[in-house]
PDB file of C-alpha atoms in Angstrom:
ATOM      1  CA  UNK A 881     167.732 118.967 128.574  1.00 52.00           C
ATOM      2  CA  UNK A 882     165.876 119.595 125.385  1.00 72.00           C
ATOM      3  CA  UNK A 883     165.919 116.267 123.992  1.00 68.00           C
ATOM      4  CA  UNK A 884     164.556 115.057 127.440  1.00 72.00           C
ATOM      5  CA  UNK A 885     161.651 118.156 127.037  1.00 66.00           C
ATOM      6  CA  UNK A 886     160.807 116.912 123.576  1.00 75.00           C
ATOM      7  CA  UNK A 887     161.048 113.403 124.282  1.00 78.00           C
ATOM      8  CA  UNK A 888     158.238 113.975 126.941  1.00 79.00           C
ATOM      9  CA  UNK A 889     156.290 115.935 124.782  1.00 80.00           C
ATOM     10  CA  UNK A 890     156.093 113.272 122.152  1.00 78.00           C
ATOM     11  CA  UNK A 891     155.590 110.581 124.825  1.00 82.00           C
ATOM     12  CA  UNK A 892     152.429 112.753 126.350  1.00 82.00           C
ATOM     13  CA  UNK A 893     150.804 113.025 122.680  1.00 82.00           C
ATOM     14  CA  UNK A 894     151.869 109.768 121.533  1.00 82.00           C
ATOM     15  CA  UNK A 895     148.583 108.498 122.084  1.00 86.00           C
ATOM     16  CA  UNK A 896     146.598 111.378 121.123  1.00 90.00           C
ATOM     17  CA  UNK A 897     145.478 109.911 117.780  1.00 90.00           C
ATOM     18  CA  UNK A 898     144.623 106.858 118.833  1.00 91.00           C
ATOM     19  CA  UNK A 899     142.634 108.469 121.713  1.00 94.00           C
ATOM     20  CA  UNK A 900     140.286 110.061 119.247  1.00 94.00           C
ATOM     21  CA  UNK A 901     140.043 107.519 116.969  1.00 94.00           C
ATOM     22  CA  UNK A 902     138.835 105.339 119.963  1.00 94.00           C
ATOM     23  CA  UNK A 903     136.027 108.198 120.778  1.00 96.00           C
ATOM     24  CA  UNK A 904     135.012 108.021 117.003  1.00 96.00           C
ATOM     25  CA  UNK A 905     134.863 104.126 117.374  1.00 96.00           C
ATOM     26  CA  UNK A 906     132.830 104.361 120.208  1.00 97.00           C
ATOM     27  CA  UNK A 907     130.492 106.993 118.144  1.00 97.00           C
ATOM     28  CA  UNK A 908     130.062 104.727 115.221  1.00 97.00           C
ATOM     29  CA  UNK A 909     129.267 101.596 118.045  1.00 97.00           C
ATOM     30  CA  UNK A 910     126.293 103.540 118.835  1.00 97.00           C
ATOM     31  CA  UNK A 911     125.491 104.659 115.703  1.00 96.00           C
ATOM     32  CA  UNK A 912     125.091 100.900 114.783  1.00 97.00           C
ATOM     33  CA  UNK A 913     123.155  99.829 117.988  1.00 96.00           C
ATOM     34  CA  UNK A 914     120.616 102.791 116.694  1.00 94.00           C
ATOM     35  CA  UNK A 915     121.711 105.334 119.854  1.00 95.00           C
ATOM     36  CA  UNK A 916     121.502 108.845 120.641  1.00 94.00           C
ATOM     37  CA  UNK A 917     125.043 110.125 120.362  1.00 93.00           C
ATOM     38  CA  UNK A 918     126.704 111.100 124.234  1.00 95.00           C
ATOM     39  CA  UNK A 919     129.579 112.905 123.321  1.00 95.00           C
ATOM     40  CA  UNK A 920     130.284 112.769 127.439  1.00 96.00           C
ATOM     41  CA  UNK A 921     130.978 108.958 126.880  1.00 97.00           C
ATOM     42  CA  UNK A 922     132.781 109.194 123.835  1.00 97.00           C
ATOM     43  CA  UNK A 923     135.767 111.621 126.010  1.00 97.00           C
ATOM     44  CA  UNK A 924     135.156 109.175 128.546  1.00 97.00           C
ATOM     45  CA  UNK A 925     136.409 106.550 126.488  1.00 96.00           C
ATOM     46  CA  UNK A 926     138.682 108.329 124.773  1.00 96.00           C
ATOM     47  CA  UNK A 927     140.248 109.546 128.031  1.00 96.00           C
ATOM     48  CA  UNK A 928     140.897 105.358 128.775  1.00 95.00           C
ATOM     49  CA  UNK A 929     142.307 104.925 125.682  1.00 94.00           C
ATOM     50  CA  UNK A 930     144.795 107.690 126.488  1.00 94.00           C
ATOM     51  CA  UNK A 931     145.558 106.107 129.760  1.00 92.00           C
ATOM     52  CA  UNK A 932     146.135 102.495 128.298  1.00 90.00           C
ATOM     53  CA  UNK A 933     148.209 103.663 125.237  1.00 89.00           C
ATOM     54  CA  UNK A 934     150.144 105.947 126.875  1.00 89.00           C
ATOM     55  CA  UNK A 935     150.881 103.711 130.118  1.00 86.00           C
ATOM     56  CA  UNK A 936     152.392 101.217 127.519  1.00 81.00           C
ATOM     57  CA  UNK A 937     154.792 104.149 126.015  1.00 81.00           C
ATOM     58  CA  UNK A 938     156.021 105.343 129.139  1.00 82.00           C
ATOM     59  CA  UNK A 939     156.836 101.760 130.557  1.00 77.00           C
ATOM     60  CA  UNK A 940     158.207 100.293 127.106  1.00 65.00           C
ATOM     61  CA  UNK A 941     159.756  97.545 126.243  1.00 53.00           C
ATOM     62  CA  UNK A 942     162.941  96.125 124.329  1.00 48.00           C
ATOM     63  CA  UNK A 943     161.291  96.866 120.893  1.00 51.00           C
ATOM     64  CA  UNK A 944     160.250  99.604 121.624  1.00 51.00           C
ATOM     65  CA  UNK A 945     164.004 101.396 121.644  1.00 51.00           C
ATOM     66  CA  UNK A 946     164.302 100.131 118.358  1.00 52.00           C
ATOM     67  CA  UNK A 947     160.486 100.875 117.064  1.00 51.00           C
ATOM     68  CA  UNK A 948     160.052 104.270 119.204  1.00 59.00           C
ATOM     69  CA  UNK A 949     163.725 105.850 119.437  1.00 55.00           C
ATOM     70  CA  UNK A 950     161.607 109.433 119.437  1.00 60.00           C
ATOM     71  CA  UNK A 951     160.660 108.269 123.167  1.00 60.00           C
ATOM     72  CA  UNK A 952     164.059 107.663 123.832  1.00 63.00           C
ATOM     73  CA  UNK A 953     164.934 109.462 127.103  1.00 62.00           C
ATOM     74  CA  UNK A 954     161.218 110.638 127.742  1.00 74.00           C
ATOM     75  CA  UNK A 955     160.191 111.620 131.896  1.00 76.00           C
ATOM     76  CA  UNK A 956     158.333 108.644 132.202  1.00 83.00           C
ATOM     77  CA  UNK A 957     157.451 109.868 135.915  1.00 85.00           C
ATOM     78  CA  UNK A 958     155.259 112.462 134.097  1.00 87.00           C
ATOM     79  CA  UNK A 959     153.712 110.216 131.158  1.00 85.00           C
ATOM     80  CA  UNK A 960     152.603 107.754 134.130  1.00 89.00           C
ATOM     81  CA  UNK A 961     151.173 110.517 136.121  1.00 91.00           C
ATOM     82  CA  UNK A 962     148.740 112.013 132.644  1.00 91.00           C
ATOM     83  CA  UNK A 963     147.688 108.001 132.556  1.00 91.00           C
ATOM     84  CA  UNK A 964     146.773 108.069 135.972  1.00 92.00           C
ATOM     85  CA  UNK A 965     144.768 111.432 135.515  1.00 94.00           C
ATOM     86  CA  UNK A 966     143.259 110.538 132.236  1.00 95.00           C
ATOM     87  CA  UNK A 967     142.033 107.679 133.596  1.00 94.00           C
ATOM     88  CA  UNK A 968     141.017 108.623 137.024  1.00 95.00           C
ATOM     89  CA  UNK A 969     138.632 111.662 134.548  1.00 96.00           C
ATOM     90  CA  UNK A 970     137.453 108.756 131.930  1.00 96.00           C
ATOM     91  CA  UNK A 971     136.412 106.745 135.387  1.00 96.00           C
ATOM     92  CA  UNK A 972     134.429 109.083 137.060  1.00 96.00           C
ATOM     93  CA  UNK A 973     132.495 109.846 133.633  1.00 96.00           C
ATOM     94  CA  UNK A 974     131.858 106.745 133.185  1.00 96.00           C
ATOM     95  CA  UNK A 975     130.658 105.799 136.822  1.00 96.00           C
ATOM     96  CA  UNK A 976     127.938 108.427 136.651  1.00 95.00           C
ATOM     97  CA  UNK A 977     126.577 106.375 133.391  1.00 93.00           C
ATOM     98  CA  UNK A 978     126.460 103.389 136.115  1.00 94.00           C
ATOM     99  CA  UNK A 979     129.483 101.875 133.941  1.00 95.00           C
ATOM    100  CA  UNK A 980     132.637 100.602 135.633  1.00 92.00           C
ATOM    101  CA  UNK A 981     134.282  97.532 134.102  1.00 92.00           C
ATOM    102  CA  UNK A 982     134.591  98.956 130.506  1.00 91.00           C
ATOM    103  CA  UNK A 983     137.009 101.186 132.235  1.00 91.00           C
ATOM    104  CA  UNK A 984     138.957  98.553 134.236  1.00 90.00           C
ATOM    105  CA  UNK A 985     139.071  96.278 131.695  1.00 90.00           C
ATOM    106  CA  UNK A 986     141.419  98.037 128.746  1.00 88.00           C
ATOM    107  CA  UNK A 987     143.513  99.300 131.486  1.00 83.00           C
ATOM    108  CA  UNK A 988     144.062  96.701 133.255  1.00 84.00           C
ATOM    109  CA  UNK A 989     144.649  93.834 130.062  1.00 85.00           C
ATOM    110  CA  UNK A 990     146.873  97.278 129.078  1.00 78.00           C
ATOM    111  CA  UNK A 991     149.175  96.733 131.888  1.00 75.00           C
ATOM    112  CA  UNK A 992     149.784  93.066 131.876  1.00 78.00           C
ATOM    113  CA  UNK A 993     149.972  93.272 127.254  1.00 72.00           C
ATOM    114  CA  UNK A 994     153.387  95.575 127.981  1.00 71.00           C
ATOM    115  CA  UNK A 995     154.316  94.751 131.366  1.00 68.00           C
ATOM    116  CA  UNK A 996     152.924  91.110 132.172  1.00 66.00           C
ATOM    117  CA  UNK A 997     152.274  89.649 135.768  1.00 67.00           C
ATOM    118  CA  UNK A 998     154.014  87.012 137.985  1.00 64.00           C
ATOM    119  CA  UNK A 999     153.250  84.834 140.604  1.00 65.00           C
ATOM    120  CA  UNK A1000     155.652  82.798 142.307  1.00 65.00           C
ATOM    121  CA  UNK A1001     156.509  80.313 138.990  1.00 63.00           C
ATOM    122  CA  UNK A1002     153.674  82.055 137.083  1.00 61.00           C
ATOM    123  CA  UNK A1003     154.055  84.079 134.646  1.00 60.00           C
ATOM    124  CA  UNK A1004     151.554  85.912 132.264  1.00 60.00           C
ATOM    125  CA  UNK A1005     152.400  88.360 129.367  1.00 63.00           C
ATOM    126  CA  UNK A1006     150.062  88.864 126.484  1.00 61.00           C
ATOM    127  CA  UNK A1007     152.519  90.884 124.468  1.00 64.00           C
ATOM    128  CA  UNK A1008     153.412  88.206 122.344  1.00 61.00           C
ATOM    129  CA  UNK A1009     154.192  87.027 118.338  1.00 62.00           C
ATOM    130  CA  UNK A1010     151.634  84.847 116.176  1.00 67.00           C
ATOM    131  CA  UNK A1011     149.365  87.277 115.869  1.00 74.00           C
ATOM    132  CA  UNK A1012     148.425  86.582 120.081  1.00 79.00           C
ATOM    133  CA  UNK A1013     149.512  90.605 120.320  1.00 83.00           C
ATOM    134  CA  UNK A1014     146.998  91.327 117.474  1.00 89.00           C
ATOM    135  CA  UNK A1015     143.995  89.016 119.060  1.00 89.00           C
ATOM    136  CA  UNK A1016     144.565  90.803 122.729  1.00 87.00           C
ATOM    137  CA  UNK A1017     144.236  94.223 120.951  1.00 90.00           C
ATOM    138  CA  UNK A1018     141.099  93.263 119.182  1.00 92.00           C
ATOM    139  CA  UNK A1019     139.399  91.674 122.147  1.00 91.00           C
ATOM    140  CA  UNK A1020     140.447  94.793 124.425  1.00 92.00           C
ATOM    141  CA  UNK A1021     138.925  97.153 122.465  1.00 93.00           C
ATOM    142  CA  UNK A1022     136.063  95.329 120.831  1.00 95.00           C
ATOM    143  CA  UNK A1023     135.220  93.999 124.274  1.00 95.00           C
ATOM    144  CA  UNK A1024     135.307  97.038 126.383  1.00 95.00           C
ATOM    145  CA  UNK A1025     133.191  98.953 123.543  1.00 97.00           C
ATOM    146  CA  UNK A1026     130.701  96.450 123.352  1.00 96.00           C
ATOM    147  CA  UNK A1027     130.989  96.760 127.066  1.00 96.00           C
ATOM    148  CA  UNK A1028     129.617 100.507 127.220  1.00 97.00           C
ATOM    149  CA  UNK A1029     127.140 100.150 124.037  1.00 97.00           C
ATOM    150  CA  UNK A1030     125.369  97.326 126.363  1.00 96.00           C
ATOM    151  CA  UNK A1031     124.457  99.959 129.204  1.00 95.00           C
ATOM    152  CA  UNK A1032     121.892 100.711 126.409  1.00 96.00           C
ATOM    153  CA  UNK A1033     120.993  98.189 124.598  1.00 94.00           C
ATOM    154  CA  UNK A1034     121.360  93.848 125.602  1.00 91.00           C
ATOM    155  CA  UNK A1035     120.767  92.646 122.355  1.00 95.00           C
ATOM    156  CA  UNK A1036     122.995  89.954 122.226  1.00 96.00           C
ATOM    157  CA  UNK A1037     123.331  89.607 118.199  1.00 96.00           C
ATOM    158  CA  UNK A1038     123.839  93.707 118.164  1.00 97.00           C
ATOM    159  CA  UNK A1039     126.102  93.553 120.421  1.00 97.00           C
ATOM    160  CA  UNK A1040     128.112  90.070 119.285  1.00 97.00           C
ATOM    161  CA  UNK A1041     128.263  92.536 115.597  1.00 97.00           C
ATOM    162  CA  UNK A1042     129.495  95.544 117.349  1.00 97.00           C
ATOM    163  CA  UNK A1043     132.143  93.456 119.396  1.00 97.00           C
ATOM    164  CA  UNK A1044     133.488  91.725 115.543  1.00 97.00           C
ATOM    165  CA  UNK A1045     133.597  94.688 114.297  1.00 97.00           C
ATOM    166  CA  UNK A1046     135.893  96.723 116.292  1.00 97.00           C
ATOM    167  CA  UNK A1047     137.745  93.502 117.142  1.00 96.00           C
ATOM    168  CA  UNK A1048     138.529  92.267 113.727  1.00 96.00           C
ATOM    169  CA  UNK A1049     138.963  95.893 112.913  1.00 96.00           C
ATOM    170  CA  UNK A1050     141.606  96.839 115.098  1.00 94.00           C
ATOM    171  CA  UNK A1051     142.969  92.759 114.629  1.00 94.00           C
ATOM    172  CA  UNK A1052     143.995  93.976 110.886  1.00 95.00           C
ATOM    173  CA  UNK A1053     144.896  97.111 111.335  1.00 92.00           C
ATOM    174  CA  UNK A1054     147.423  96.434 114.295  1.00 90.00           C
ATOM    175  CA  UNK A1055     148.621  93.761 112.096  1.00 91.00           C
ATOM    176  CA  UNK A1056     149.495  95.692 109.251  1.00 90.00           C
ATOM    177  CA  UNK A1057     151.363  98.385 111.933  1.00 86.00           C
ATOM    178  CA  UNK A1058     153.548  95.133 112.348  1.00 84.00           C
ATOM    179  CA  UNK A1059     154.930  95.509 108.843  1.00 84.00           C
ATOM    180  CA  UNK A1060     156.208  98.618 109.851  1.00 81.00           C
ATOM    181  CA  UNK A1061     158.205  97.136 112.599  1.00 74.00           C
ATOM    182  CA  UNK A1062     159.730  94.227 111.384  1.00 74.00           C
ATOM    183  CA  UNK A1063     163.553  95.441 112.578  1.00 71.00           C
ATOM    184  CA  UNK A1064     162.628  95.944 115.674  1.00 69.00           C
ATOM    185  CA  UNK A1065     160.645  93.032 116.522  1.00 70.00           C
ATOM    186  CA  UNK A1066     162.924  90.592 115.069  1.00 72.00           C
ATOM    187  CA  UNK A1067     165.996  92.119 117.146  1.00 73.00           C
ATOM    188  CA  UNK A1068     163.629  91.659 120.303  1.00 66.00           C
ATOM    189  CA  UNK A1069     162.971  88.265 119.250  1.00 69.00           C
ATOM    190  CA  UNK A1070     158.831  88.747 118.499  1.00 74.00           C
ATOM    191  CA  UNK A1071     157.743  86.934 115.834  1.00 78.00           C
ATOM    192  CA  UNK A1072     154.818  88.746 115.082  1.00 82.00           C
ATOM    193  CA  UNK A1073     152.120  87.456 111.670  1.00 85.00           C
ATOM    194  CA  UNK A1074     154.464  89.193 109.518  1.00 85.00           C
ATOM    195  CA  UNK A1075     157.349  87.889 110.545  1.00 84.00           C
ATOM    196  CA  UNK A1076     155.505  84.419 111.566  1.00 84.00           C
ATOM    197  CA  UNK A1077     153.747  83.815 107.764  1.00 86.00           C
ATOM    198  CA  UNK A1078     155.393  86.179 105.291  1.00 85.00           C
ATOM    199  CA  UNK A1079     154.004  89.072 104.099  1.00 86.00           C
ATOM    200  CA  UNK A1080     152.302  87.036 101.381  1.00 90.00           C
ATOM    201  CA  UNK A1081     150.259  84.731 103.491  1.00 92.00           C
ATOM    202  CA  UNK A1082     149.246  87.609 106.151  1.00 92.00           C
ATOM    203  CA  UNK A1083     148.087  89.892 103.960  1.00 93.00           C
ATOM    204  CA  UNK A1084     145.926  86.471 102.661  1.00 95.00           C
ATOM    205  CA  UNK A1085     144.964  85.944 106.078  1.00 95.00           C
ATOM    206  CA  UNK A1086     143.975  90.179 106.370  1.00 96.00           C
ATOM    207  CA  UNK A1087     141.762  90.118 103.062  1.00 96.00           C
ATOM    208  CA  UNK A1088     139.869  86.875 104.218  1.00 97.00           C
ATOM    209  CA  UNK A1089     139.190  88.566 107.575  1.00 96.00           C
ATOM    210  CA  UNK A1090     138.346  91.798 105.785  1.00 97.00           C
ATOM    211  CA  UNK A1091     135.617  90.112 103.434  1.00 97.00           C
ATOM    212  CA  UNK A1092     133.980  87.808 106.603  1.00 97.00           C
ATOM    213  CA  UNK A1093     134.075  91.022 108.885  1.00 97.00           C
ATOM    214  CA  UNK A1094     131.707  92.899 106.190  1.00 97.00           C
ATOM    215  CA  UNK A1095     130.057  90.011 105.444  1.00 97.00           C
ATOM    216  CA  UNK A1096     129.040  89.451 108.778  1.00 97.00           C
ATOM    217  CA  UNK A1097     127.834  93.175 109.207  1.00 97.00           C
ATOM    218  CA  UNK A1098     125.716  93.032 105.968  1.00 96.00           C
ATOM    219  CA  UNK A1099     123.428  90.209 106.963  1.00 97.00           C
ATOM    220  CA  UNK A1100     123.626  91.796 110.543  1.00 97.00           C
ATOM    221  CA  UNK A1101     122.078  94.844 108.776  1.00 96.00           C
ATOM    222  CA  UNK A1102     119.670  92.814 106.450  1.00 96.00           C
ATOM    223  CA  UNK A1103     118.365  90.909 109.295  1.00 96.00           C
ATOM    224  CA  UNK A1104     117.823  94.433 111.250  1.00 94.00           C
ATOM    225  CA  UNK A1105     120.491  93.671 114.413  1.00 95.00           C
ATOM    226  CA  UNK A1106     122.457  96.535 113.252  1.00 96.00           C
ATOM    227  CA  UNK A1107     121.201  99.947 112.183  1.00 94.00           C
ATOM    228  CA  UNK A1108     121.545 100.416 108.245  1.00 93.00           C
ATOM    229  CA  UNK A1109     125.067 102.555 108.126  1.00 94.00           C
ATOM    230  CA  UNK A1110     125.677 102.060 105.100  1.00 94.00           C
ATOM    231  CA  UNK A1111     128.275 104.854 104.154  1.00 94.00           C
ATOM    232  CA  UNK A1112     130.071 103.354 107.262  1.00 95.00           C
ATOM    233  CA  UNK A1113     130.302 100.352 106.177  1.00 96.00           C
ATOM    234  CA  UNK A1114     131.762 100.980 102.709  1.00 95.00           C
ATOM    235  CA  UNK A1115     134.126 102.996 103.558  1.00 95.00           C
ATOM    236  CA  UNK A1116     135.330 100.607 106.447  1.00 96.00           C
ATOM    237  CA  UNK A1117     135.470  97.793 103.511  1.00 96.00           C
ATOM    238  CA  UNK A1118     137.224  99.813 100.513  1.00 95.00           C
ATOM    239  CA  UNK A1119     139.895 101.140 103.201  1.00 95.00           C
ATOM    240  CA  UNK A1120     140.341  97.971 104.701  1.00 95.00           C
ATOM    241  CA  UNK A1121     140.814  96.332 101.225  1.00 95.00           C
ATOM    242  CA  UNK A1122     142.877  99.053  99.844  1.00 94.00           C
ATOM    243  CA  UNK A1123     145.668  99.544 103.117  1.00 92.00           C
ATOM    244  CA  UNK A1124     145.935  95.497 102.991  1.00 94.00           C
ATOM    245  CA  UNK A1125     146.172  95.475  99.462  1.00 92.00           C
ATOM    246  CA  UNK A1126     148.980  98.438  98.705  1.00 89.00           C
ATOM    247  CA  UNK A1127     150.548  98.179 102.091  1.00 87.00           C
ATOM    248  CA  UNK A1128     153.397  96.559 102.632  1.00 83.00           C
ATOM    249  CA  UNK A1129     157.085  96.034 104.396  1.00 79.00           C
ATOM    250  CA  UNK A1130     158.946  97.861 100.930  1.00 80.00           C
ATOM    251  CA  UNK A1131     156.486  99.939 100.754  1.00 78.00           C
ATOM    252  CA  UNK A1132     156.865 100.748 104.267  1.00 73.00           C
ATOM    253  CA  UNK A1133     160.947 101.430 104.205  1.00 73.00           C
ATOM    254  CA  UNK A1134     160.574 102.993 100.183  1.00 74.00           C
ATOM    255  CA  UNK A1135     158.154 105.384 101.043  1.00 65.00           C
ATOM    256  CA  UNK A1136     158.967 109.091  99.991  1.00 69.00           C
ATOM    257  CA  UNK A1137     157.117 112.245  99.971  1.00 66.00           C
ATOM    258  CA  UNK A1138     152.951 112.059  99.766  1.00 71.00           C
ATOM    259  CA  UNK A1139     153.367 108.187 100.262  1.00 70.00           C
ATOM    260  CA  UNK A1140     155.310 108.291 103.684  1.00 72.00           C
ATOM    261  CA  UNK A1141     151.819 109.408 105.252  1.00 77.00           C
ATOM    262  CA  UNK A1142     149.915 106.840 103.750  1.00 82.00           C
ATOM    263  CA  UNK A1143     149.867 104.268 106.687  1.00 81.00           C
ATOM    264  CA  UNK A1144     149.005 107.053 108.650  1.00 80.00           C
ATOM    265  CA  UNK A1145     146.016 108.272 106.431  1.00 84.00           C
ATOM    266  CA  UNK A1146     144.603 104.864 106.130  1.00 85.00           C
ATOM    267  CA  UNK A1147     144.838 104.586 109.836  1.00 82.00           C
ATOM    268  CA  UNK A1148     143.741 107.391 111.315  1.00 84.00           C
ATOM    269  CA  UNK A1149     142.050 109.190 108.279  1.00 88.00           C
ATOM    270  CA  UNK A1150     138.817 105.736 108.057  1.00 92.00           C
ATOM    271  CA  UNK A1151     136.840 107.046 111.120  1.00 93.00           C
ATOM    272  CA  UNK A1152     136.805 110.832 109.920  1.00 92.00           C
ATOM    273  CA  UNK A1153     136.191 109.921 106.308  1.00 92.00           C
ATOM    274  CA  UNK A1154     133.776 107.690 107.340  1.00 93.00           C
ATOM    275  CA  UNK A1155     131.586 110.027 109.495  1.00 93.00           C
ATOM    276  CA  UNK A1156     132.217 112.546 106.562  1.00 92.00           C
ATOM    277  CA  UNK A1157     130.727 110.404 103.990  1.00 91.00           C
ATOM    278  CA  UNK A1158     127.343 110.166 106.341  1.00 89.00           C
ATOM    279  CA  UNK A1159     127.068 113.544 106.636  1.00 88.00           C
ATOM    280  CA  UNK A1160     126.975 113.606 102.701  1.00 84.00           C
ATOM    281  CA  UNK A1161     124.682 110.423 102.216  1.00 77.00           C
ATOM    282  CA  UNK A1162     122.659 110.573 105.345  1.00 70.00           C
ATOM    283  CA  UNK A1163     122.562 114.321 105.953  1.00 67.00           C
ATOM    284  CA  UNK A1164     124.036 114.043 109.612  1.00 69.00           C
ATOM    285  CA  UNK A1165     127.329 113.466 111.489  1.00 65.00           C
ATOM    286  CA  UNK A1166     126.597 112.720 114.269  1.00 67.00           C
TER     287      UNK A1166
END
């Protein structure tokens, strides 16, 4: 009985991190298109996030008994029904702001990543190894933010910048996750970049995308597409370098005291820091 209890509880704040961070995302998205900040949106969004993580948890997969044993035995009836009410909240949000396929869109791409669809002798799953999982996680969430940004502004170069960002963003940084679960995958047969190139040649493959990403976002900035955050933008590139750089599969299953939150702090501590380090430069969080 308790180790159901607590195996719910985990499952239901699973995605809680990842929630925010997708609100902050969203926040720095507008901050680069030059917006007012709507914190409304930002739950909104957040809220979808929630649903689409969590929806993946409670459904789960073969790796995910290896990768996730602390959602082993979890009420999935319940972690379903908090997906279906964070979502049906992020909806309605959103639908007063006259936006509706931003929150389809994750959701739905959600659904068939973990679960896939069939038809007849058809079959679609985008949970897959090569870095395909990687490219699907990128597009979702670069897409669908670029998605609500263009409610307010139709640039198409601000928003092509916005959608790189976040998309080449979350591409490395779900990538390097992978090193973490390298067991599991190969036992469910999922060769994912790590497993597919060697750590060598992906974390190659990470810095290259790391230094074109910035790149790209510096002459967006010089050429005026994308408002001047330039705090942002450092910090995105010296945590980026750094997590590819030090990260790794030993250093992964090594890891002792301080160092076992490191992944963690590089993944979830960017967006914070980030915002932080504006409200030192620029005078302003939000």
């Amino acid at each position: 009985m308790n180790r159901r209890y607590y195996s719910t509880l985990n499952l239901l704040n699973s995605s809680t991190v990842v929630a925010i961070s997708g609100s902050l995302r969203l926040h720095i998205a507008f901050l680069f298109a030059g917006l007012d900040p709507h914190i409304g949106i930002y739950l909104a969004y957040g809220l979808i996030v929630y649903a689409t993580y969590t929806l993946d948890r409670a459904l789960g997969c073969e790796e995910d008994a290896i990768n996730r044993s602390e959602l082993a035995g979890a009420d999935k009836r319940i972690g379903i029904l908090a997906c279906f009410i964070a979502f049906f909240i992020g909806f309605i949000i959103l639908a007063r702001e006259n936006i509706y396929f931003a929150s389809f869109f994750p959701f739905v791409i959600g659904y068939i990543y973990s679960q896939g669809i069939s038809f007849r002798t058809y079959s679609l799953k985008l949970k897959g190894g090569a870095g395909r999982k990687n490219a699907v996680i990128g597009l979702t969430w670069g897409g669908s933010i670029a998605l609500i940004v263009s409610r307010w502004n139709m640039d198409p170069v601000t928003l092509a910048s916005i959608f790189l960002f976040f998309c080449l963003k979350l591409f490395i940084s779900s990538t390097l996750f992978d090193f973490k679960d390298v067991d599991g995958d190969l036992r469910a047969g999922i060769r994912t970049l790590p497993i597919y190139l060697g750590e060598s040649m992906t974390k190659t493959l990470l810095l290259s995308v790391c230094v074109l990403l910035h790149t790209i976002m510096a002459v967006s900035v010089i050429v005026g597409k994308i408002h001047p955050e330039i705090s942002i933008l450092l910090c995105s590139f010296l945590f980026g370098v750094t997590f590819i750089s030090v990260y790794s599969i030993s250093f992964e299953k090594c890891a002792v005291g301080i160092k076992k939150y490191f992944r963690v702090f590089m993944a979830a501590g960017e967006l914070p820091f980030a915002l932080m380090s504006r409200l030192v430069f620029a005078g302003s969080f939000l």
